[in-house]
mmCIF file of C-alpha atoms in Angstrom:
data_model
loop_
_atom_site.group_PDB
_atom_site.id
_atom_site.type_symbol
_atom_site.label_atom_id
_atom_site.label_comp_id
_atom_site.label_asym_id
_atom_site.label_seq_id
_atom_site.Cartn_x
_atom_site.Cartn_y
_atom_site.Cartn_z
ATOM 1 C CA UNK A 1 5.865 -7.939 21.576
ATOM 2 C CA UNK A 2 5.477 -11.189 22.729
ATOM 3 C CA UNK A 3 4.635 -14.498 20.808
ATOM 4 C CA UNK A 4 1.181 -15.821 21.500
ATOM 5 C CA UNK A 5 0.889 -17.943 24.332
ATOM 6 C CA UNK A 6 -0.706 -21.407 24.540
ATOM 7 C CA UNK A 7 -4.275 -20.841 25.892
ATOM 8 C CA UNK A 8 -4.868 -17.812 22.969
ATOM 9 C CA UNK A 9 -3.578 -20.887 20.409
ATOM 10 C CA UNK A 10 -6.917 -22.803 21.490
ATOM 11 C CA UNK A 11 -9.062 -19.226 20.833
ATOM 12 C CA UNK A 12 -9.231 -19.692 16.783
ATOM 13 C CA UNK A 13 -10.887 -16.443 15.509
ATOM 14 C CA UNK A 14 -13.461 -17.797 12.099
ATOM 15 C CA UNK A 15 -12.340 -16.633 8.871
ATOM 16 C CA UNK A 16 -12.983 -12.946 8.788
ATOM 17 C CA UNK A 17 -14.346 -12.570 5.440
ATOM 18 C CA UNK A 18 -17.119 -9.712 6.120
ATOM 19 C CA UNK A 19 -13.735 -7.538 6.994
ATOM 20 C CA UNK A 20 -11.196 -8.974 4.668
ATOM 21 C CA UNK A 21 -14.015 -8.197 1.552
ATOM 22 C CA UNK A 22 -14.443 -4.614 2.613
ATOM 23 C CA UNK A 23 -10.849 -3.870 3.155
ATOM 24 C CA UNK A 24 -10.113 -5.481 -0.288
ATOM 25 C CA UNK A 25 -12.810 -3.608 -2.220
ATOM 26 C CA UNK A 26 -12.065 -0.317 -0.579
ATOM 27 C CA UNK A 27 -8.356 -0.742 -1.034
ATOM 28 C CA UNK A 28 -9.294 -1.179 -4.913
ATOM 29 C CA UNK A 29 -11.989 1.408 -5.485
ATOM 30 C CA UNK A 30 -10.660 4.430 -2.929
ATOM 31 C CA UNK A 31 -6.644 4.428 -3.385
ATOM 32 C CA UNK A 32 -5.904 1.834 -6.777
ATOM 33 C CA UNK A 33 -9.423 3.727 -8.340
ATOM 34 C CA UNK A 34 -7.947 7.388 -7.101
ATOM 35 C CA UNK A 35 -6.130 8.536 -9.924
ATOM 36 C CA UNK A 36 -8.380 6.473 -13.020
ATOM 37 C CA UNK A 37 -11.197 8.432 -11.976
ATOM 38 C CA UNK A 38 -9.398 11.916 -11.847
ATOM 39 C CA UNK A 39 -8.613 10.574 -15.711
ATOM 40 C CA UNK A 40 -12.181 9.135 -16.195
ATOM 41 C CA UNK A 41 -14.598 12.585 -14.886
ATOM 42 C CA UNK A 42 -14.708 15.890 -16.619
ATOM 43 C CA UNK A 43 -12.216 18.030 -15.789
ATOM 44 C CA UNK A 44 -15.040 21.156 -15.603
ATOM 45 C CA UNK A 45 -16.617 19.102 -13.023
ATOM 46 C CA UNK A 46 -13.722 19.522 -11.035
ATOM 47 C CA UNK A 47 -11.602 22.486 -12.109
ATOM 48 C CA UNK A 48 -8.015 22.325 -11.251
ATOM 49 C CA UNK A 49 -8.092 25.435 -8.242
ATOM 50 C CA UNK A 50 -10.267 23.026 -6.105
ATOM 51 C CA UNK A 51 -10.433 19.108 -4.586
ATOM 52 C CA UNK A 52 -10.764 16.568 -7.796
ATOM 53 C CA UNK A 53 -13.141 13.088 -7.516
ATOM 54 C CA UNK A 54 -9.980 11.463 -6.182
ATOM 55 C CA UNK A 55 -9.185 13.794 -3.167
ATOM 56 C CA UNK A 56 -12.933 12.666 -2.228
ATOM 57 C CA UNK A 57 -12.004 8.986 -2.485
ATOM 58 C CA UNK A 58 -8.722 9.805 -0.719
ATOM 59 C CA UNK A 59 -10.879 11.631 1.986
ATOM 60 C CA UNK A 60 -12.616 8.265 2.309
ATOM 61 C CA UNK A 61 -9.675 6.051 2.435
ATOM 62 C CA UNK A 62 -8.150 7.586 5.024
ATOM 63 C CA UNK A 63 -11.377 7.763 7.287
ATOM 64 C CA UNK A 64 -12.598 4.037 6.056
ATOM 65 C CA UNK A 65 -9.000 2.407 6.206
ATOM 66 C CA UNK A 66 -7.712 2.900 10.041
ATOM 67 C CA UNK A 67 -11.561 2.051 11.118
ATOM 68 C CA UNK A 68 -11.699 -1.153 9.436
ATOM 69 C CA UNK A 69 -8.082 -2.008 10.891
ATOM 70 C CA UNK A 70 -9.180 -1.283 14.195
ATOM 71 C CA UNK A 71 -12.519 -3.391 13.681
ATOM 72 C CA UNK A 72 -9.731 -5.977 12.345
ATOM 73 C CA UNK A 73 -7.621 -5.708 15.783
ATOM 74 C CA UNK A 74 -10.988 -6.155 18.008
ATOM 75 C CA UNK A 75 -11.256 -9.444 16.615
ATOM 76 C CA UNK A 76 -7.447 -10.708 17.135
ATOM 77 C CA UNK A 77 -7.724 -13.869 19.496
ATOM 78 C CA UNK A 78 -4.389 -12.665 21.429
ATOM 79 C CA UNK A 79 -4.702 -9.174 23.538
ATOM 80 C CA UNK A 80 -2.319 -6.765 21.449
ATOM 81 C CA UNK A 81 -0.473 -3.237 22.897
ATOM 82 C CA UNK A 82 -3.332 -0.642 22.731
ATOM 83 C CA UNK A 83 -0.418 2.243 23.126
ATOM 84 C CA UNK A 84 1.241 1.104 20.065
ATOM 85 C CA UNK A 85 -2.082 0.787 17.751
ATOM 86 C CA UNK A 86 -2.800 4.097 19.113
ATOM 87 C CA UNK A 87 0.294 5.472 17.603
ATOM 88 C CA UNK A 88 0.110 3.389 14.632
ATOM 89 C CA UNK A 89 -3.118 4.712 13.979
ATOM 90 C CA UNK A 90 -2.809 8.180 14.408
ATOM 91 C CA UNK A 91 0.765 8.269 12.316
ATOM 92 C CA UNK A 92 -1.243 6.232 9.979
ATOM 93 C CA UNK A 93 -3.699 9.225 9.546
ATOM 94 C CA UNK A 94 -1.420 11.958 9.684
ATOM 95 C CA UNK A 95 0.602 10.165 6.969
ATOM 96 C CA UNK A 96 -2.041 9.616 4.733
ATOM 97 C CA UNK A 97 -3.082 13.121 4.964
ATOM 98 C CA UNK A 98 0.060 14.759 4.034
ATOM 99 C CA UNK A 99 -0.063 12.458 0.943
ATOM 100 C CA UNK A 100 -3.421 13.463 0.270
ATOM 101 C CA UNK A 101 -2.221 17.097 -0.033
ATOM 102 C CA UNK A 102 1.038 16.378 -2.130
ATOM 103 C CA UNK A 103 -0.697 13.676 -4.072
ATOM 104 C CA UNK A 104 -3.746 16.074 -5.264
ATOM 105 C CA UNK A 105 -1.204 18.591 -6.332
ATOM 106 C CA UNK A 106 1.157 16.280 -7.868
ATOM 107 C CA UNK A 107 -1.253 14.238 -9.848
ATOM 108 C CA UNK A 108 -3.064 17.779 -10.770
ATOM 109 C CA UNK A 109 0.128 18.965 -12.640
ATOM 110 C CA UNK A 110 -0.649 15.758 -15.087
ATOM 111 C CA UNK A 111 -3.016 18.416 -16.916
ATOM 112 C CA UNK A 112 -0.386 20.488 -17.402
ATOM 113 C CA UNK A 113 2.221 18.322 -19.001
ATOM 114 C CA UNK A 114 3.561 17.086 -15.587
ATOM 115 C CA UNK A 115 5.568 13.865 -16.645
ATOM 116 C CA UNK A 116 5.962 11.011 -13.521
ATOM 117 C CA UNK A 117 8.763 9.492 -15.444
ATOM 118 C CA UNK A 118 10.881 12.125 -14.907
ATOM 119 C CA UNK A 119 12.550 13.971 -11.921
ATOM 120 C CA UNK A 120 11.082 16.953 -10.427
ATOM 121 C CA UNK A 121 13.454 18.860 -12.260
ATOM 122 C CA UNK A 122 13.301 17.474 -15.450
ATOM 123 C CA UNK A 123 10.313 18.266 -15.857
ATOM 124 C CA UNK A 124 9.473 20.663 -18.941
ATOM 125 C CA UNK A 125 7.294 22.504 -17.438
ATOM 126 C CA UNK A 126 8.984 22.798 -13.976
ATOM 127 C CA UNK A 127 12.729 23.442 -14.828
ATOM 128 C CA UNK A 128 11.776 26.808 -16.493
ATOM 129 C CA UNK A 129 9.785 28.101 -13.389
ATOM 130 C CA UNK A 130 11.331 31.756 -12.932
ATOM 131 C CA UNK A 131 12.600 32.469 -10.240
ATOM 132 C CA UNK A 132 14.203 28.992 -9.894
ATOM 133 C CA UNK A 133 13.411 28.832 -5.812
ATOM 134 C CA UNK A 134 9.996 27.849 -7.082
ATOM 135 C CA UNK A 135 11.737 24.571 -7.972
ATOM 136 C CA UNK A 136 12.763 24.041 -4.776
ATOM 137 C CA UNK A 137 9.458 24.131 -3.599
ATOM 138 C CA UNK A 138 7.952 21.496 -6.222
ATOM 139 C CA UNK A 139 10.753 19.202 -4.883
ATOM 140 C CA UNK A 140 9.362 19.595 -1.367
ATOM 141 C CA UNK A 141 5.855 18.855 -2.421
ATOM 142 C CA UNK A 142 7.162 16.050 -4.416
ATOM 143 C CA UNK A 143 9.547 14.994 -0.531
ATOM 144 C CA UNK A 144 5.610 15.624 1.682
ATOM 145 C CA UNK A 145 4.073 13.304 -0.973
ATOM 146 C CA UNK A 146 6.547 10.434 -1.958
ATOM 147 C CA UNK A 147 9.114 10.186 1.455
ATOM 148 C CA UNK A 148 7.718 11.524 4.318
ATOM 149 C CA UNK A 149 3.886 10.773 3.630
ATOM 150 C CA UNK A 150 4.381 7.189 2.505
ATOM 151 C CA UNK A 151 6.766 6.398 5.420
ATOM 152 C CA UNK A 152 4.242 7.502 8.039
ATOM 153 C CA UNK A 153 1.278 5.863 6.269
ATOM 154 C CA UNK A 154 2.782 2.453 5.403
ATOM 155 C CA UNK A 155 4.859 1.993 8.378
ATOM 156 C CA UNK A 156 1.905 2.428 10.526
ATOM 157 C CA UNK A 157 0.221 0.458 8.307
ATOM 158 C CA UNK A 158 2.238 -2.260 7.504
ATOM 159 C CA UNK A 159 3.117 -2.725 11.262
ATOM 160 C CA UNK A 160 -0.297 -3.173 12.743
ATOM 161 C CA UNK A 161 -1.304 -6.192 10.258
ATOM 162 C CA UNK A 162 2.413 -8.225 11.886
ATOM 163 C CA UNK A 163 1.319 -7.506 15.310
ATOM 164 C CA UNK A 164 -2.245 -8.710 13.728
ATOM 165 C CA UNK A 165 -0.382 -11.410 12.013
ATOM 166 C CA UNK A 166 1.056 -12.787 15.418
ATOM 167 C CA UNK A 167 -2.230 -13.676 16.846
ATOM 168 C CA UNK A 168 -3.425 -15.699 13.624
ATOM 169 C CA UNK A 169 -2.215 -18.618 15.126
ATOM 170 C CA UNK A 170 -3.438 -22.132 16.001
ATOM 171 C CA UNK A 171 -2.767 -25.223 18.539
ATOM 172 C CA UNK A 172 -4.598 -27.449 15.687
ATOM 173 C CA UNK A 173 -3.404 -28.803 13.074
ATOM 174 C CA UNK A 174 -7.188 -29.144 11.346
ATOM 175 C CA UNK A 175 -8.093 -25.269 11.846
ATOM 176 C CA UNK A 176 -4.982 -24.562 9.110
ATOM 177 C CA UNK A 177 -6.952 -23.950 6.330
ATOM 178 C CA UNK A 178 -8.494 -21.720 3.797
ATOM 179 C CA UNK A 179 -12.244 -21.446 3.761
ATOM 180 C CA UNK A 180 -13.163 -20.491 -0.505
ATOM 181 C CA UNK A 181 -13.889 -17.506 -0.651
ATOM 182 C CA UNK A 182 -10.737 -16.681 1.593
ATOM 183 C CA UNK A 183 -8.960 -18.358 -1.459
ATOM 184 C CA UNK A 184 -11.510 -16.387 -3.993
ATOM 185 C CA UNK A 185 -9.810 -13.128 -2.248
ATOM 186 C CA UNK A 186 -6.075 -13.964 -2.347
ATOM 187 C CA UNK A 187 -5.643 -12.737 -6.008
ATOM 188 C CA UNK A 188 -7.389 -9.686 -5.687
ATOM 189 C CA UNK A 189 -5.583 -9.050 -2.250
ATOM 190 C CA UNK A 190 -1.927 -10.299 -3.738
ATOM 191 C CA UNK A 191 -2.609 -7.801 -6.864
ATOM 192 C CA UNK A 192 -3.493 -4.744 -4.660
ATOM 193 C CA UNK A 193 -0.391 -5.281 -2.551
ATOM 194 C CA UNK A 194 1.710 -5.025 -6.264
ATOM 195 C CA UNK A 195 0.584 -1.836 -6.722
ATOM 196 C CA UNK A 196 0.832 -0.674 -2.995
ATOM 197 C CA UNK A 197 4.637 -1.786 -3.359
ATOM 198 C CA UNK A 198 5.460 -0.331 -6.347
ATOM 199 C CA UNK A 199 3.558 2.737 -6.471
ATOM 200 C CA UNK A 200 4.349 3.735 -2.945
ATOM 201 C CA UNK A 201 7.776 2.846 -3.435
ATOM 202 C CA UNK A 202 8.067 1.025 -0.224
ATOM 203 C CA UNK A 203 9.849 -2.631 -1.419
ATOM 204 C CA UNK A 204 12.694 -2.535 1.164
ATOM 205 C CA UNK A 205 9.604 -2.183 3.820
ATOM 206 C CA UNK A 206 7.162 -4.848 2.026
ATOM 207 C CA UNK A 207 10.187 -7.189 2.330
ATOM 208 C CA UNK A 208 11.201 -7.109 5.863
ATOM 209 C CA UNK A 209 7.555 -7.111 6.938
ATOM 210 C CA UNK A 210 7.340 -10.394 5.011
ATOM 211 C CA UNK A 211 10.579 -11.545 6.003
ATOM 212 C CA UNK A 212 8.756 -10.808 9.936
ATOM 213 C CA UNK A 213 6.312 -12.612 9.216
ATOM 214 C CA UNK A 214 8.141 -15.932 7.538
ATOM 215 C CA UNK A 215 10.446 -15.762 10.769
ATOM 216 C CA UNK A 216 7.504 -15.803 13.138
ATOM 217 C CA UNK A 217 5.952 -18.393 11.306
ATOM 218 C CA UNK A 218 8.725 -20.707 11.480
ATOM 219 C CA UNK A 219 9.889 -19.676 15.311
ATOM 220 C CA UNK A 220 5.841 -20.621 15.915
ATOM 221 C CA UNK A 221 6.274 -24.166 14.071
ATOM 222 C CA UNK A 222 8.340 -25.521 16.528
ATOM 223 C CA UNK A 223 6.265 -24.609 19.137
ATOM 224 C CA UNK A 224 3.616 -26.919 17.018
ATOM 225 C CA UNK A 225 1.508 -23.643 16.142
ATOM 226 C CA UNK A 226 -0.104 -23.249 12.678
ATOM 227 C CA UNK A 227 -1.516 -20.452 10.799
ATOM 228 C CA UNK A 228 -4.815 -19.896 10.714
ATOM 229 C CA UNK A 229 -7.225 -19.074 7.957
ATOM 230 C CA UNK A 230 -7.009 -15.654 8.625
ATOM 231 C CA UNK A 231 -3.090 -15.763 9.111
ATOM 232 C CA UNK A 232 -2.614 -17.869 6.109
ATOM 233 C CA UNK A 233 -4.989 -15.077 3.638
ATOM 234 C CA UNK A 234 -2.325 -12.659 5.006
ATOM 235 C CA UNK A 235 0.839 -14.680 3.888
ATOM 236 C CA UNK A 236 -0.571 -16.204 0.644
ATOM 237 C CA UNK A 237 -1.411 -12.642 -0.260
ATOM 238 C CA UNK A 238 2.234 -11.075 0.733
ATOM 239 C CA UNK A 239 3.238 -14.070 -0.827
ATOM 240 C CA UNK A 240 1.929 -13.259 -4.356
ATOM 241 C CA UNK A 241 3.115 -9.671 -4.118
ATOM 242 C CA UNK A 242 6.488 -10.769 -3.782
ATOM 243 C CA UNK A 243 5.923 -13.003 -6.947
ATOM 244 C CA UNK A 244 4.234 -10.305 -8.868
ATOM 245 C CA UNK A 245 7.073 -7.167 -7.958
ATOM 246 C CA UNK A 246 9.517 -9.851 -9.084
ATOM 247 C CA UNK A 247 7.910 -10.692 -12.390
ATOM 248 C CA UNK A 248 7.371 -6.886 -12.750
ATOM 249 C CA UNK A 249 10.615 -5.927 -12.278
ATOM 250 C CA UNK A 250 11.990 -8.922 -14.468
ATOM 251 C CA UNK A 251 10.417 -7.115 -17.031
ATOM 252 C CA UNK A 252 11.015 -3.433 -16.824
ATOM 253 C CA UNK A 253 14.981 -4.175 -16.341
ATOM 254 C CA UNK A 254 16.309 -3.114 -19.266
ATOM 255 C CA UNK A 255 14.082 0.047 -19.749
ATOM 256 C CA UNK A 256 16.558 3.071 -20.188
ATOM 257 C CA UNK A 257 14.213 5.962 -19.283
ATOM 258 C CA UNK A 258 12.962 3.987 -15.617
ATOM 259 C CA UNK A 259 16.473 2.781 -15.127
ATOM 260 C CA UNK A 260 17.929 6.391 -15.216
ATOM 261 C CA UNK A 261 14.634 7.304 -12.741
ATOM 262 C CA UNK A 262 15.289 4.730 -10.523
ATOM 263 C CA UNK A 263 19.082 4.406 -10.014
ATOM 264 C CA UNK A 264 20.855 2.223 -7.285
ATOM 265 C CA UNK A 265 20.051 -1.285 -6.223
ATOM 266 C CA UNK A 266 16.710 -1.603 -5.987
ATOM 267 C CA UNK A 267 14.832 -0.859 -9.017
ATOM 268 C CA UNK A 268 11.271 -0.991 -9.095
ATOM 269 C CA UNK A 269 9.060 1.265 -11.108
ATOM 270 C CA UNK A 270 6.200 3.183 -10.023
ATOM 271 C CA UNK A 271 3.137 1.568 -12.378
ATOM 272 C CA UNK A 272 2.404 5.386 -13.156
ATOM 273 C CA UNK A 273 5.458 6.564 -14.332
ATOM 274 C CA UNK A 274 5.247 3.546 -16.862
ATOM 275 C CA UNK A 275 1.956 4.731 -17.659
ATOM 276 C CA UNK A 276 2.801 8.210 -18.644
ATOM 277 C CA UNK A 277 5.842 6.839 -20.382
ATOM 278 C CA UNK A 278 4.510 4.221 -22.478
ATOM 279 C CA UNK A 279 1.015 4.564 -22.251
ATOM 280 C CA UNK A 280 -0.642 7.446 -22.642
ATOM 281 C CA UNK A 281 3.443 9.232 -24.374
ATOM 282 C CA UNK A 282 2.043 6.761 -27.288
ATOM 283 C CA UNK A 283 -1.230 9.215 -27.240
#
């Protein structure tokens, strides 16, 4: 994928704010919103054998999401490699429809005493399950939902907004700004990301895609290019999720129950598992 070329510097796409608002608000209401309003609705509106108010909003996240990315690409000012969006897109969908399935069950068991803090078999009310192959297959919901759903969502994801990100460039110094209500945005944007990180468990991926995009940024400086207000939303906003994940982290460190959850290097708790742990445990 090549860097952007001189004439598509002096093509400056406007501030896409019409896009950037809907993809924020959606991002917020359909996946962040998911699981507060299978919490906040009746359960005997939605009985437990059949598709909760969040499997609806997932429904719509995963048709609203890939369209408004692709609505996103049409208006990049540098031509981009339609084979690989295709691909993106479709693993993108397929992804996010696996985790739809292992997601719905998962968050379903919640009713029944399901704890997030804990492994799979930890669980109360799964380590009893007679006979114990019925364990086995909880662990490869849990694998569909948490491994092989996220990576083929978020990769996807995460790579079409870099090969977005390397057209968001400009031959002028005076088009490197922020409009105000791309500024107005950032926090809501930054905050969403948090979660995305954290709850998806994808921080290793989150960091090299913003290590990509500091790299480009500076290989583009020499060549006297600047960011432009669309590019610079995108980094500010990565940019405060890196901030936040830190200052989250900073202060879950020393919590025995998520340590022993999430062993190795890189420790960052899922905002859920905290939940059930601290939050609604003191219930």
């Amino acid at each position: 994928h090549s860097p952007i070329k001189a004439d598509e510097a002096y093509h400056t796409a406007p501030f896409h704010l019409d896009l950037w608002f809907y993809f924020t608000l959606q991002n917020w209401v359909l996946d962040f919103g998911r699981p507060i309003a299978m919490l906040v609705f009746p359960l005997q509106w939605f009985p437990l054998n059949k598709p909760s108010v969040g499997d609806y909003f997932h429904m719509a996240y995963n048709v609203i999401t890939p369209f408004l990315l692709l609505k996103l690409l049409e208006r990049s000012p540098r031509t981009l490699p339609r084979a690989i969006i295709y691909i993106s897109i479709i693993t993108f969908i397929m992804g996010a429809s696996i985790h739809l399935v292992g997601d719905s069950v998962n968050h379903r068991l919640l009713f029944s005493g399901y704890q997030h803090h804990l492994s799979v078999r930890e669980n109360p009310i799964i380590k009893n399950l007679k006979p114990e192959t019925l364990i086995d297959s909880f662990e490869l919901l849990y694998y569909y939902d948490e491994y092989l759903g996220h990576s083929m969502w978020y990769v996807p994801f995460f790579l079409i907004l870099v090969m977005y990100f390397s057209g968001c460039f400009t031959a002028s110094k005076a088009r490197s700004t922020m409009p105000r209500p791309a500024l107005l945005l950032v926090v809501p944007s930054g905050l969403y990301y948090w979660y995305l990180v954290t709850e998806g468990q994808i921080f290793i991926l989150f960091i090299f895609t913003f290590f990509a995009m500091l790299a480009l940024v500076l290989h583009q400086k020499r060549r006297r290019l600047f960011l432009d207000s669309n590019g610079l939303f995108l980094f500010y906003s990565f940019a405060l999720t890196l901030s936040l994940v830190a200052l989250w982290v900073a202060w879950l460190w020393n919590d025995p129950v998520l340590r022993k959850k999430y062993p190795g290097v890189i420790y960052v708790p899922e905002p859920w598992a905290f939940y059930t742990l601290h939050v609604s445990g003191a219930h």
